[in-house]
PDB file of C-alpha atoms in Angstrom:
ATOM      1  CA  PRO A   1      -5.309 -59.033  25.226  1.00 55.00           C
ATOM      2  CA  PHE A   2      -2.948 -60.627  22.744  1.00 50.00           C
ATOM      3  CA  GLN A   3      -5.606 -60.542  20.024  1.00 54.00           C
ATOM      4  CA  THR A   4      -6.299 -56.898  20.837  1.00 52.00           C
ATOM      5  CA  VAL A   5      -2.622 -56.056  20.503  1.00 46.00           C
ATOM      6  CA  CYS A   6      -2.480 -57.861  17.149  1.00 52.00           C
ATOM      7  CA  ARG A   7      -5.496 -55.935  15.866  1.00 57.00           C
ATOM      8  CA  VAL A   8      -3.911 -52.638  16.945  1.00 48.00           C
ATOM      9  CA  GLU A   9      -0.631 -53.558  15.239  1.00 56.00           C
ATOM     10  CA  LYS A  10      -2.469 -54.486  12.040  1.00 55.00           C
ATOM     11  CA  HIS A  11      -4.326 -51.182  12.198  1.00 54.00           C
ATOM     12  CA  HIS A  12      -1.050 -49.288  12.611  1.00 58.00           C
ATOM     13  CA  LEU A  13       0.489 -51.189   9.705  1.00 56.00           C
ATOM     14  CA  SER A  14      -2.523 -50.382   7.537  1.00 59.00           C
ATOM     15  CA  MET A  15      -2.273 -46.698   8.443  1.00 57.00           C
ATOM     16  CA  ARG A  16       1.441 -46.664   7.653  1.00 60.00           C
ATOM     17  CA  GLY A  17       0.741 -48.295   4.324  1.00 57.00           C
ATOM     18  CA  LEU A  18      -1.898 -45.694   3.485  1.00 54.00           C
ATOM     19  CA  LEU A  19       0.426 -42.853   4.482  1.00 54.00           C
ATOM     20  CA  LEU A  20       3.204 -44.328   2.348  1.00 54.00           C
ATOM     21  CA  CYS A  21       0.869 -44.616  -0.650  1.00 52.00           C
ATOM     22  CA  ALA A  22      -0.295 -41.030  -0.094  1.00 52.00           C
ATOM     23  CA  ALA A  23       3.304 -39.780   0.023  1.00 51.00           C
ATOM     24  CA  VAL A  24       4.185 -41.625  -3.184  1.00 47.00           C
ATOM     25  CA  GLY A  25       1.060 -40.290  -4.852  1.00 53.00           C
ATOM     26  CA  ALA A  26       1.860 -36.745  -3.800  1.00 52.00           C
ATOM     27  CA  ALA A  27       5.401 -37.079  -5.081  1.00 48.00           C
ATOM     28  CA  CYS A  28       4.109 -38.222  -8.466  1.00 50.00           C
ATOM     29  CA  ALA A  29       1.400 -35.573  -8.624  1.00 51.00           C
ATOM     30  CA  PHE A  30       3.726 -32.689  -7.811  1.00 52.00           C
ATOM     31  CA  GLN A  31       6.487 -33.707 -10.197  1.00 54.00           C
ATOM     32  CA  ARG A  32       6.746 -30.915 -12.718  1.00 57.00           C
ATOM     33  CA  ALA A  33       4.846 -31.539 -15.900  1.00 49.00           C
ATOM     34  CA  PRO A  34       6.466 -30.579 -19.208  1.00 46.00           C
ATOM     35  CA  ARG A  35       6.418 -26.826 -19.623  1.00 46.00           C
ATOM     36  CA  THR A  36       4.212 -25.657 -22.446  1.00 43.00           C
ATOM     37  CA  ILE A  37       5.490 -22.771 -24.521  1.00 41.00           C
ATOM     38  CA  VAL A  38       4.290 -21.792 -27.959  1.00 40.00           C
ATOM     39  CA  SER A  39       5.377 -18.898 -30.160  1.00 40.00           C
ATOM     40  CA  ARG A  40       3.160 -16.498 -32.042  1.00 38.00           C
ATOM     41  CA  ALA A  41       4.001 -18.351 -35.217  1.00 38.00           C
ATOM     42  CA  ALA A  42       1.097 -20.212 -36.778  1.00 35.00           C
ATOM     43  CA  PRO A  43       0.399 -23.570 -35.153  1.00 36.00           C
ATOM     44  CA  SER A  44       1.298 -26.731 -36.993  1.00 33.00           C
ATOM     45  CA  SER A  45      -1.336 -28.439 -39.086  1.00 33.00           C
ATOM     46  CA  HIS A  46      -1.627 -31.397 -36.725  1.00 32.00           C
ATOM     47  CA  SER A  47      -1.980 -29.470 -33.440  1.00 30.00           C
ATOM     48  CA  SER A  48      -3.321 -26.177 -32.127  1.00 31.00           C
ATOM     49  CA  ARG A  49      -2.211 -26.864 -28.566  1.00 29.00           C
ATOM     50  CA  PHE A  50       0.986 -25.860 -26.787  1.00 33.00           C
ATOM     51  CA  VAL A  51       4.344 -27.166 -27.962  1.00 32.00           C
ATOM     52  CA  ALA A  52       5.839 -28.752 -24.846  1.00 33.00           C
ATOM     53  CA  SER A  53       9.348 -28.052 -23.599  1.00 35.00           C
ATOM     54  CA  ARG A  54      10.739 -30.144 -20.779  1.00 32.00           C
ATOM     55  CA  SER A  55      12.655 -28.973 -17.727  1.00 41.00           C
ATOM     56  CA  PRO A  56      15.343 -27.901 -17.085  1.00 45.00           C
ATOM     57  CA  ARG A  57      14.650 -24.567 -18.665  1.00 47.00           C
ATOM     58  CA  VAL A  58      15.842 -23.964 -22.163  1.00 44.00           C
ATOM     59  CA  VAL A  59      18.919 -21.747 -22.098  1.00 42.00           C
ATOM     60  CA  ALA A  60      18.356 -20.418 -25.622  1.00 48.00           C
ATOM     61  CA  SER A  61      18.578 -16.666 -26.074  1.00 54.00           C
ATOM     62  CA  LEU A  62      15.261 -15.008 -25.268  1.00 54.00           C
ATOM     63  CA  ALA A  63      15.967 -12.307 -27.807  1.00 55.00           C
ATOM     64  CA  THR A  64      15.204 -14.723 -30.627  1.00 58.00           C
ATOM     65  CA  ARG A  65      11.968 -16.054 -29.114  1.00 70.00           C
ATOM     66  CA  GLU A  66       8.436 -14.918 -29.733  1.00 80.00           C
ATOM     67  CA  PRO A  67       6.081 -14.543 -26.743  1.00 82.00           C
ATOM     68  CA  ALA A  68       3.913 -17.557 -26.025  1.00 85.00           C
ATOM     69  CA  MET A  69       0.170 -17.452 -26.440  1.00 88.00           C
ATOM     70  CA  MET A  70      -2.412 -19.116 -24.213  1.00 87.00           C
ATOM     71  CA  ASP A  71      -4.663 -21.929 -25.304  1.00 89.00           C
ATOM     72  CA  GLY A  72      -7.967 -20.237 -26.131  1.00 91.00           C
ATOM     73  CA  GLY A  73     -10.044 -22.399 -23.815  1.00 92.00           C
ATOM     74  CA  ILE A  74      -7.765 -21.883 -20.804  1.00 93.00           C
ATOM     75  CA  TYR A  75      -7.519 -18.145 -21.540  1.00 93.00           C
ATOM     76  CA  LYS A  76     -11.303 -17.735 -21.617  1.00 94.00           C
ATOM     77  CA  PHE A  77     -11.821 -19.859 -18.504  1.00 95.00           C
ATOM     78  CA  ASN A  78      -9.233 -17.858 -16.544  1.00 94.00           C
ATOM     79  CA  LYS A  79     -10.895 -14.606 -17.568  1.00 94.00           C
ATOM     80  CA  VAL A  80     -14.314 -15.881 -16.495  1.00 95.00           C
ATOM     81  CA  VAL A  81     -12.945 -16.918 -13.079  1.00 93.00           C
ATOM     82  CA  ILE A  82     -11.073 -13.681 -12.372  1.00 93.00           C
ATOM     83  CA  ASP A  83     -13.665 -11.333 -13.875  1.00 93.00           C
ATOM     84  CA  SER A  84     -16.444 -13.042 -11.891  1.00 93.00           C
ATOM     85  CA  VAL A  85     -14.568 -12.668  -8.594  1.00 90.00           C
ATOM     86  CA  TYR A  86     -13.632  -9.079  -9.396  1.00 90.00           C
ATOM     87  CA  ASP A  87     -17.204  -8.183 -10.406  1.00 92.00           C
ATOM     88  CA  LEU A  88     -18.492  -9.709  -7.162  1.00 91.00           C
ATOM     89  CA  ILE A  89     -16.086  -7.562  -5.123  1.00 91.00           C
ATOM     90  CA  CYS A  90     -17.112  -4.468  -7.125  1.00 89.00           C
ATOM     91  CA  LEU A  91     -20.770  -5.261  -6.442  1.00 92.00           C
ATOM     92  CA  LEU A  92     -20.221  -5.702  -2.706  1.00 92.00           C
ATOM     93  CA  TYR A  93     -17.752  -2.814  -2.374  1.00 92.00           C
ATOM     94  CA  PRO A  94     -18.584   0.048  -4.774  1.00 90.00           C
ATOM     95  CA  VAL A  95     -16.068   2.896  -4.744  1.00 87.00           C
ATOM     96  CA  THR A  96     -17.685   5.951  -3.162  1.00 87.00           C
ATOM     97  CA  GLY A  97     -14.705   8.063  -2.106  1.00 86.00           C
ATOM     98  CA  GLY A  98     -15.351   7.257   1.553  1.00 88.00           C
ATOM     99  CA  PRO A  99     -13.801   5.044   4.251  1.00 87.00           C
ATOM    100  CA  ARG A 100     -15.513   1.911   2.891  1.00 91.00           C
ATOM    101  CA  ASP A 101     -13.194   2.059  -0.118  1.00 93.00           C
ATOM    102  CA  PHE A 102     -10.370   0.866   2.127  1.00 95.00           C
ATOM    103  CA  ALA A 103     -12.437  -2.228   2.985  1.00 94.00           C
ATOM    104  CA  ARG A 104     -12.617  -3.020  -0.722  1.00 94.00           C
ATOM    105  CA  PHE A 105      -8.859  -2.684  -1.078  1.00 95.00           C
ATOM    106  CA  TYR A 106      -8.387  -4.822   2.030  1.00 95.00           C
ATOM    107  CA  VAL A 107     -10.396  -7.638   0.420  1.00 94.00           C
ATOM    108  CA  LEU A 108      -8.541  -7.276  -2.882  1.00 92.00           C
ATOM    109  CA  GLU A 109      -5.108  -7.350  -1.241  1.00 94.00           C
ATOM    110  CA  THR A 110      -6.014 -10.322   0.952  1.00 94.00           C
ATOM    111  CA  VAL A 111      -6.857 -12.348  -2.156  1.00 92.00           C
ATOM    112  CA  ALA A 112      -4.120 -10.913  -4.409  1.00 89.00           C
ATOM    113  CA  ARG A 113      -1.228 -12.057  -2.208  1.00 91.00           C
ATOM    114  CA  VAL A 114      -2.409 -15.679  -2.051  1.00 94.00           C
ATOM    115  CA  PRO A 115      -1.059 -16.889  -5.448  1.00 94.00           C
ATOM    116  CA  TYR A 116       2.567 -16.142  -4.539  1.00 95.00           C
ATOM    117  CA  PHE A 117       2.180 -18.248  -1.395  1.00 94.00           C
ATOM    118  CA  ALA A 118       0.653 -21.030  -3.540  1.00 95.00           C
ATOM    119  CA  TYR A 119       3.572 -20.942  -6.009  1.00 95.00           C
ATOM    120  CA  LEU A 120       6.084 -21.165  -3.159  1.00 95.00           C
ATOM    121  CA  SER A 121       4.207 -24.043  -1.520  1.00 94.00           C
ATOM    122  CA  VAL A 122       4.353 -26.155  -4.678  1.00 94.00           C
ATOM    123  CA  MET A 123       7.986 -25.252  -5.402  1.00 93.00           C
ATOM    124  CA  HIS A 124       9.055 -26.094  -1.841  1.00 92.00           C
ATOM    125  CA  LEU A 125       7.268 -29.436  -2.073  1.00 92.00           C
ATOM    126  CA  ARG A 126       9.000 -30.210  -5.364  1.00 91.00           C
ATOM    127  CA  GLU A 127      12.326 -29.431  -3.719  1.00 90.00           C
ATOM    128  CA  THR A 128      11.424 -31.820  -0.905  1.00 90.00           C
ATOM    129  CA  PHE A 129      10.939 -34.572  -3.482  1.00 89.00           C
ATOM    130  CA  GLY A 130      14.363 -33.874  -4.961  1.00 88.00           C
ATOM    131  CA  GLU A 131      13.742 -31.480  -7.839  1.00 86.00           C
ATOM    132  CA  ARG A 132      16.638 -29.109  -8.493  1.00 84.00           C
ATOM    133  CA  THR A 133      15.650 -27.115 -11.570  1.00 83.00           C
ATOM    134  CA  PRO A 134      18.218 -24.406 -12.439  1.00 81.00           C
ATOM    135  CA  GLY A 135      16.797 -20.945 -11.838  1.00 79.00           C
ATOM    136  CA  ASP A 136      14.041 -22.017  -9.460  1.00 84.00           C
ATOM    137  CA  SER A 137      15.848 -20.617  -6.393  1.00 86.00           C
ATOM    138  CA  GLU A 138      15.876 -17.143  -7.975  1.00 89.00           C
ATOM    139  CA  ARG A 139      12.228 -17.499  -8.927  1.00 90.00           C
ATOM    140  CA  MET A 140      11.312 -18.528  -5.392  1.00 92.00           C
ATOM    141  CA  ARG A 141      13.105 -15.500  -3.950  1.00 92.00           C
ATOM    142  CA  THR A 142      11.221 -13.237  -6.350  1.00 90.00           C
ATOM    143  CA  HIS A 143       7.872 -14.789  -5.450  1.00 92.00           C
ATOM    144  CA  TYR A 144       8.703 -14.286  -1.764  1.00 93.00           C
ATOM    145  CA  ALA A 145       9.516 -10.625  -2.463  1.00 91.00           C
ATOM    146  CA  GLU A 146       6.205 -10.269  -4.319  1.00 93.00           C
ATOM    147  CA  ALA A 147       4.330 -11.838  -1.407  1.00 93.00           C
ATOM    148  CA  ASP A 148       6.112  -9.486   1.009  1.00 93.00           C
ATOM    149  CA  ASN A 149       5.148  -6.496  -1.123  1.00 93.00           C
ATOM    150  CA  GLU A 150       1.503  -7.558  -1.232  1.00 94.00           C
ATOM    151  CA  LEU A 151       1.607  -8.135   2.525  1.00 94.00           C
ATOM    152  CA  HIS A 152       2.629  -4.518   3.043  1.00 94.00           C
ATOM    153  CA  HIS A 153      -0.196  -3.360   0.775  1.00 95.00           C
ATOM    154  CA  LEU A 154      -2.506  -5.345   3.054  1.00 96.00           C
ATOM    155  CA  LEU A 155      -0.961  -3.839   6.198  1.00 96.00           C
ATOM    156  CA  ILE A 156      -1.464  -0.357   4.740  1.00 96.00           C
ATOM    157  CA  MET A 157      -5.168  -1.071   4.134  1.00 96.00           C
ATOM    158  CA  GLU A 158      -5.478  -2.432   7.673  1.00 96.00           C
ATOM    159  CA  ALA A 159      -3.856   0.736   9.030  1.00 96.00           C
ATOM    160  CA  LEU A 160      -6.519   2.702   7.159  1.00 96.00           C
ATOM    161  CA  GLY A 161      -9.286   0.706   8.833  1.00 94.00           C
ATOM    162  CA  GLY A 162     -10.087  -1.610   5.944  1.00 94.00           C
ATOM    163  CA  ASN A 163     -10.330  -4.646   8.226  1.00 94.00           C
ATOM    164  CA  SER A 164     -12.470  -3.057  10.935  1.00 93.00           C
ATOM    165  CA  SER A 165     -15.548  -5.160  10.110  1.00 94.00           C
ATOM    166  CA  VAL A 166     -15.698  -8.836  11.027  1.00 95.00           C
ATOM    167  CA  ILE A 167     -17.844  -9.415   7.942  1.00 94.00           C
ATOM    168  CA  ASP A 168     -15.166  -7.986   5.659  1.00 94.00           C
ATOM    169  CA  ARG A 169     -12.477 -10.057   7.367  1.00 95.00           C
ATOM    170  CA  THR A 170     -14.522 -13.252   7.129  1.00 95.00           C
ATOM    171  CA  LEU A 171     -15.321 -12.715   3.452  1.00 94.00           C
ATOM    172  CA  ALA A 172     -11.741 -11.865   2.513  1.00 94.00           C
ATOM    173  CA  GLN A 173     -10.200 -14.746   4.433  1.00 95.00           C
ATOM    174  CA  THR A 174     -12.730 -17.273   3.103  1.00 95.00           C
ATOM    175  CA  MET A 175     -12.083 -16.199  -0.478  1.00 94.00           C
ATOM    176  CA  ALA A 176      -8.325 -16.295   0.096  1.00 94.00           C
ATOM    177  CA  PHE A 177      -8.462 -19.787   1.622  1.00 95.00           C
ATOM    178  CA  GLY A 178     -10.413 -21.220  -1.307  1.00 95.00           C
ATOM    179  CA  TYR A 179      -8.352 -19.412  -3.914  1.00 95.00           C
ATOM    180  CA  TYR A 180      -5.096 -20.642  -2.354  1.00 96.00           C
ATOM    181  CA  TRP A 181      -6.026 -24.278  -2.885  1.00 96.00           C
ATOM    182  CA  TYR A 182      -7.333 -23.570  -6.376  1.00 96.00           C
ATOM    183  CA  VAL A 183      -4.092 -21.873  -7.466  1.00 96.00           C
ATOM    184  CA  THR A 184      -2.027 -24.617  -5.808  1.00 96.00           C
ATOM    185  CA  ALA A 185      -3.840 -27.253  -7.866  1.00 96.00           C
ATOM    186  CA  VAL A 186      -3.543 -25.275 -11.099  1.00 96.00           C
ATOM    187  CA  TYR A 187       0.168 -24.502 -10.551  1.00 95.00           C
ATOM    188  CA  SER A 188       0.886 -28.173  -9.887  1.00 94.00           C
ATOM    189  CA  PHE A 189      -0.263 -29.066 -13.399  1.00 93.00           C
ATOM    190  CA  SER A 190       0.281 -25.875 -15.424  1.00 93.00           C
ATOM    191  CA  GLU A 191       2.521 -23.016 -14.273  1.00 94.00           C
ATOM    192  CA  GLN A 192       1.559 -20.968 -17.312  1.00 94.00           C
ATOM    193  CA  ALA A 193      -2.163 -21.151 -16.512  1.00 94.00           C
ATOM    194  CA  ALA A 194      -1.534 -20.253 -12.853  1.00 95.00           C
ATOM    195  CA  TYR A 195       0.667 -17.293 -13.744  1.00 95.00           C
ATOM    196  CA  HIS A 196      -1.968 -16.101 -16.208  1.00 95.00           C
ATOM    197  CA  LEU A 197      -4.573 -16.042 -13.415  1.00 95.00           C
ATOM    198  CA  SER A 198      -2.366 -13.648 -11.448  1.00 94.00           C
ATOM    199  CA  GLU A 199      -1.577 -11.601 -14.547  1.00 95.00           C
ATOM    200  CA  LEU A 200      -5.304 -10.899 -14.863  1.00 95.00           C
ATOM    201  CA  ILE A 201      -5.618 -10.072 -11.156  1.00 93.00           C
ATOM    202  CA  GLU A 202      -2.697  -7.644 -11.190  1.00 93.00           C
ATOM    203  CA  ASP A 203      -4.063  -5.933 -14.297  1.00 93.00           C
ATOM    204  CA  HIS A 204      -7.380  -5.393 -12.503  1.00 93.00           C
ATOM    205  CA  ALA A 205      -5.516  -4.133  -9.439  1.00 93.00           C
ATOM    206  CA  PHE A 206      -3.487  -1.596 -11.409  1.00 93.00           C
ATOM    207  CA  ASN A 207      -6.563  -0.249 -13.205  1.00 93.00           C
ATOM    208  CA  THR A 208      -8.537  -0.100  -9.953  1.00 93.00           C
ATOM    209  CA  TYR A 209      -5.896   1.936  -8.144  1.00 94.00           C
ATOM    210  CA  ASP A 210      -5.266   4.132 -11.176  1.00 93.00           C
ATOM    211  CA  LYS A 211      -8.955   5.033 -11.450  1.00 94.00           C
ATOM    212  CA  TYR A 212      -9.154   5.592  -7.691  1.00 95.00           C
ATOM    213  CA  LEU A 213      -6.207   7.991  -7.815  1.00 94.00           C
ATOM    214  CA  THR A 214      -7.743   9.919 -10.699  1.00 94.00           C
ATOM    215  CA  ASN A 215     -11.157  10.282  -9.071  1.00 94.00           C
ATOM    216  CA  ASN A 216      -9.991  10.981  -5.497  1.00 95.00           C
ATOM    217  CA  GLU A 217      -6.743  12.923  -5.887  1.00 94.00           C
ATOM    218  CA  ALA A 218      -7.862  15.974  -3.898  1.00 94.00           C
ATOM    219  CA  MET A 219      -9.164  13.896  -0.983  1.00 95.00           C
ATOM    220  CA  LEU A 220      -6.078  11.645  -0.816  1.00 95.00           C
ATOM    221  CA  LYS A 221      -3.707  14.617  -0.798  1.00 95.00           C
ATOM    222  CA  LYS A 222      -5.325  15.835   2.434  1.00 95.00           C
ATOM    223  CA  LEU A 223      -4.725  12.579   4.325  1.00 95.00           C
ATOM    224  CA  PRO A 224      -1.521  11.617   6.185  1.00 95.00           C
ATOM    225  CA  VAL A 225       0.846   8.748   5.382  1.00 95.00           C
ATOM    226  CA  PRO A 226       0.322   5.589   7.496  1.00 96.00           C
ATOM    227  CA  GLN A 227       3.418   4.727   9.493  1.00 95.00           C
ATOM    228  CA  ILE A 228       3.655   1.236   7.996  1.00 95.00           C
ATOM    229  CA  ALA A 229       3.794   2.771   4.508  1.00 94.00           C
ATOM    230  CA  ARG A 230       6.575   5.159   5.493  1.00 93.00           C
ATOM    231  CA  LYS A 231       8.525   2.314   7.077  1.00 93.00           C
ATOM    232  CA  TYR A 232       8.207   0.055   4.025  1.00 91.00           C
ATOM    233  CA  TYR A 233       8.796   2.572   1.237  1.00 90.00           C
ATOM    234  CA  GLU A 234      11.274   4.925   2.898  1.00 88.00           C
ATOM    235  CA  LEU A 235      13.037   3.224   5.814  1.00 87.00           C
ATOM    236  CA  ASP A 236      13.287  -0.521   5.166  1.00 86.00           C
ATOM    237  CA  ASN A 237      16.182  -2.133   3.339  1.00 80.00           C
ATOM    238  CA  PRO A 238      15.155  -2.014  -0.353  1.00 79.00           C
ATOM    239  CA  PHE A 239      16.588  -5.452  -1.206  1.00 77.00           C
ATOM    240  CA  LEU A 240      13.232  -7.275  -1.352  1.00 82.00           C
ATOM    241  CA  PHE A 241      11.581  -4.287  -3.002  1.00 81.00           C
ATOM    242  CA  ASP A 242      14.132  -4.211  -5.808  1.00 79.00           C
ATOM    243  CA  LEU A 243      14.002  -7.994  -6.149  1.00 78.00           C
ATOM    244  CA  PHE A 244      10.416  -8.089  -7.402  1.00 81.00           C
ATOM    245  CA  CYS A 245      11.083  -5.293  -9.911  1.00 76.00           C
ATOM    246  CA  THR A 246      12.361  -7.786 -12.476  1.00 72.00           C
ATOM    247  CA  VAL A 247      11.837  -5.590 -15.551  1.00 73.00           C
ATOM    248  CA  LYS A 248      14.341  -2.841 -14.866  1.00 69.00           C
ATOM    249  CA  ASP A 249      13.364   0.558 -16.226  1.00 65.00           C
ATOM    250  CA  VAL A 250      16.296   2.815 -17.099  1.00 62.00           C
ATOM    251  CA  ASN A 251      16.792   6.522 -17.686  1.00 57.00           C
ATOM    252  CA  GLU A 252      18.239   8.183 -20.796  1.00 62.00           C
ATOM    253  CA  ARG A 253      21.778   7.271 -19.638  1.00 64.00           C
ATOM    254  CA  GLY A 254      20.880   3.606 -19.144  1.00 62.00           C
ATOM    255  CA  GLN A 255      20.956   3.798 -15.341  1.00 57.00           C
ATOM    256  CA  PRO A 256      18.389   1.742 -13.379  1.00 57.00           C
ATOM    257  CA  LEU A 257      15.408   3.536 -11.902  1.00 56.00           C
ATOM    258  CA  TYR A 258      13.801   0.734  -9.912  1.00 56.00           C
ATOM    259  CA  SER A 259      14.998   2.023  -6.506  1.00 50.00           C
ATOM    260  CA  ALA A 260      14.944   5.697  -7.381  1.00 54.00           C
ATOM    261  CA  ARG A 261      11.341   5.539  -8.594  1.00 56.00           C
ATOM    262  CA  ARG A 262      10.111   5.628  -4.991  1.00 64.00           C
ATOM    263  CA  PRO A 263       9.374   9.257  -4.139  1.00 66.00           C
ATOM    264  CA  LYS A 264       9.303  10.719  -0.667  1.00 80.00           C
ATOM    265  CA  LEU A 265       5.866  10.120   0.803  1.00 91.00           C
ATOM    266  CA  GLU A 266       4.090  13.342   1.689  1.00 93.00           C
ATOM    267  CA  THR A 267       0.406  12.345   1.597  1.00 95.00           C
ATOM    268  CA  LEU A 268      -1.762   9.270   1.229  1.00 96.00           C
ATOM    269  CA  TYR A 269      -1.900  10.036  -2.491  1.00 95.00           C
ATOM    270  CA  ASP A 270       1.822   9.208  -2.785  1.00 94.00           C
ATOM    271  CA  VAL A 271       1.216   5.907  -0.976  1.00 95.00           C
ATOM    272  CA  PHE A 272      -1.464   4.850  -3.436  1.00 95.00           C
ATOM    273  CA  VAL A 273       0.733   5.873  -6.364  1.00 92.00           C
ATOM    274  CA  ASN A 274       3.380   3.476  -5.075  1.00 91.00           C
ATOM    275  CA  VAL A 275       0.865   0.688  -4.505  1.00 93.00           C
ATOM    276  CA  ARG A 276      -0.470   1.150  -8.030  1.00 92.00           C
ATOM    277  CA  ASN A 277       3.030   1.055  -9.505  1.00 89.00           C
ATOM    278  CA  ASP A 278       3.867  -2.069  -7.512  1.00 91.00           C
ATOM    279  CA  GLU A 279       0.916  -3.848  -9.114  1.00 92.00           C
ATOM    280  CA  ARG A 280       2.269  -2.948 -12.544  1.00 90.00           C
ATOM    281  CA  GLU A 281       5.649  -4.432 -11.622  1.00 89.00           C
ATOM    282  CA  HIS A 282       3.962  -7.686 -10.633  1.00 91.00           C
ATOM    283  CA  TRP A 283       1.980  -7.673 -13.874  1.00 91.00           C
ATOM    284  CA  LYS A 284       5.122  -7.272 -15.968  1.00 90.00           C
ATOM    285  CA  THR A 285       6.858 -10.177 -14.241  1.00 90.00           C
ATOM    286  CA  LEU A 286       3.811 -12.404 -14.635  1.00 92.00           C
ATOM    287  CA  CYS A 287       3.446 -11.553 -18.326  1.00 90.00           C
ATOM    288  CA  ASN A 288       7.054 -12.604 -18.895  1.00 89.00           C
ATOM    289  CA  LEU A 289       6.563 -15.836 -16.951  1.00 90.00           C
ATOM    290  CA  VAL A 290       3.491 -16.707 -19.016  1.00 91.00           C
ATOM    291  CA  GLN A 291       5.019 -15.774 -22.366  1.00 90.00           C
ATOM    292  CA  TYR A 292       8.716 -16.655 -21.943  1.00 88.00           C
ATOM    293  CA  ASP A 293       8.903 -18.849 -18.813  1.00 88.00           C
ATOM    294  CA  ASP A 294      11.396 -16.219 -17.638  1.00 84.00           C
ATOM    295  CA  MET A 295      10.992 -13.260 -15.277  1.00 81.00           C
ATOM    296  CA  GLN A 296      12.962 -10.708 -17.301  1.00 75.00           C
ATOM    297  CA  GLY A 297      11.485 -11.463 -20.712  1.00 69.00           C
ATOM    298  CA  VAL A 298      12.841  -9.508 -23.669  1.00 68.00           C
ATOM    299  CA  GLY A 299      13.928  -5.932 -23.019  1.00 64.00           C
ATOM    300  CA  ASN A 300      11.594  -3.486 -21.274  1.00 66.00           C
ATOM    301  CA  THR A 301       8.649  -3.965 -23.599  1.00 73.00           C
ATOM    302  CA  VAL A 302       5.854  -5.956 -21.958  1.00 80.00           C
ATOM    303  CA  ILE A 303       2.437  -6.707 -23.429  1.00 84.00           C
ATOM    304  CA  GLY A 304      -0.481  -8.646 -22.031  1.00 88.00           C
ATOM    305  CA  THR A 305      -0.822 -12.319 -22.881  1.00 89.00           C
ATOM    306  CA  GLU A 306      -3.028 -13.099 -25.864  1.00 90.00           C
ATOM    307  CA  PRO A 307      -5.041 -16.227 -26.683  1.00 90.00           C
ATOM    308  CA  MET A 308      -4.103 -18.434 -29.582  1.00 88.00           C
ATOM    309  CA  PRO A 309      -6.185 -17.757 -32.704  1.00 86.00           C
ATOM    310  CA  GLU A 310      -8.952 -20.229 -33.399  1.00 78.00           C
ATOM    311  CA  PRO A 311      -8.008 -22.715 -36.109  1.00 74.00           C
ATOM    312  CA  LYS A 312      -9.685 -21.922 -39.413  1.00 69.00           C
ATOM    313  CA  ALA A 313     -12.264 -24.375 -40.590  1.00 59.00           C
ATOM    314  CA  ALA A 314     -11.240 -26.418 -43.613  1.00 54.00           C
ATOM    315  CA  ALA A 315     -12.721 -25.180 -46.855  1.00 51.00           C
ATOM    316  CA  ILE A 316     -15.542 -27.346 -48.206  1.00 53.00           C
ATOM    317  CA  LEU A 317     -14.908 -28.392 -51.785  1.00 48.00           C
TER     318      LEU A 317
END
């Protein structure tokens, strides 16, 4: 019995040692890597990669900075990943103007909300290991607001019957589960690359909803507003809603329009207009995070991220 007890104790000590090594490894892996920001200026002769900038964030005026560009290889790889997933969803769920369209939007919204959860998971873990980067608390609140907004898009699609099929639910949840871990890994090593993935997704989402509104306006204007949509857009406290609208549009007198832009919902068409506009707000924030490592960016002008130009081959003498 004594020998048995000794073996058990040794086993417990070994397990504790492994857990300690795993915790130390995780702490090292999730420590923030140097941020990589590069301007549109021509790259230096000795490097075509990103020019690294270490945390904490640079407090220099954004007005004097040029938007960063993505490494060409990462840019192309991200586009292949997102375009492939999007094309697969389009193949499985063609838009027909019928009830099955809501199943497509259910799948899209299930996957689209995952990245914000992944960002928050990594940022919370970094906080656990002692990181206190200035500005991260505001960024975390914004990502939570974005996740909450996407959740309500999902709840709207569920209210419209988009999740009525077990096959649709299984496909959407499987894709979301895999994509969550992929984005978590990417964000741990490169925030810019992870934000660019979501920038591409939100751009697809905006264009999808915009085309759907154009092609199905008459049908949507005959359908009622789901109660969850009315609650979120008209009745709920707008604090979280306004929080994710980081690029504040203003009227001719310079007054903010981000709360006032929400019209009174009269038909399902108005709901989809709001959902489409929400996706554009997410896209603008993500573009600024990719290009400036800042949610507000420079002014109200936002453009999509561009890849770095390929270095020119040296002339042969």
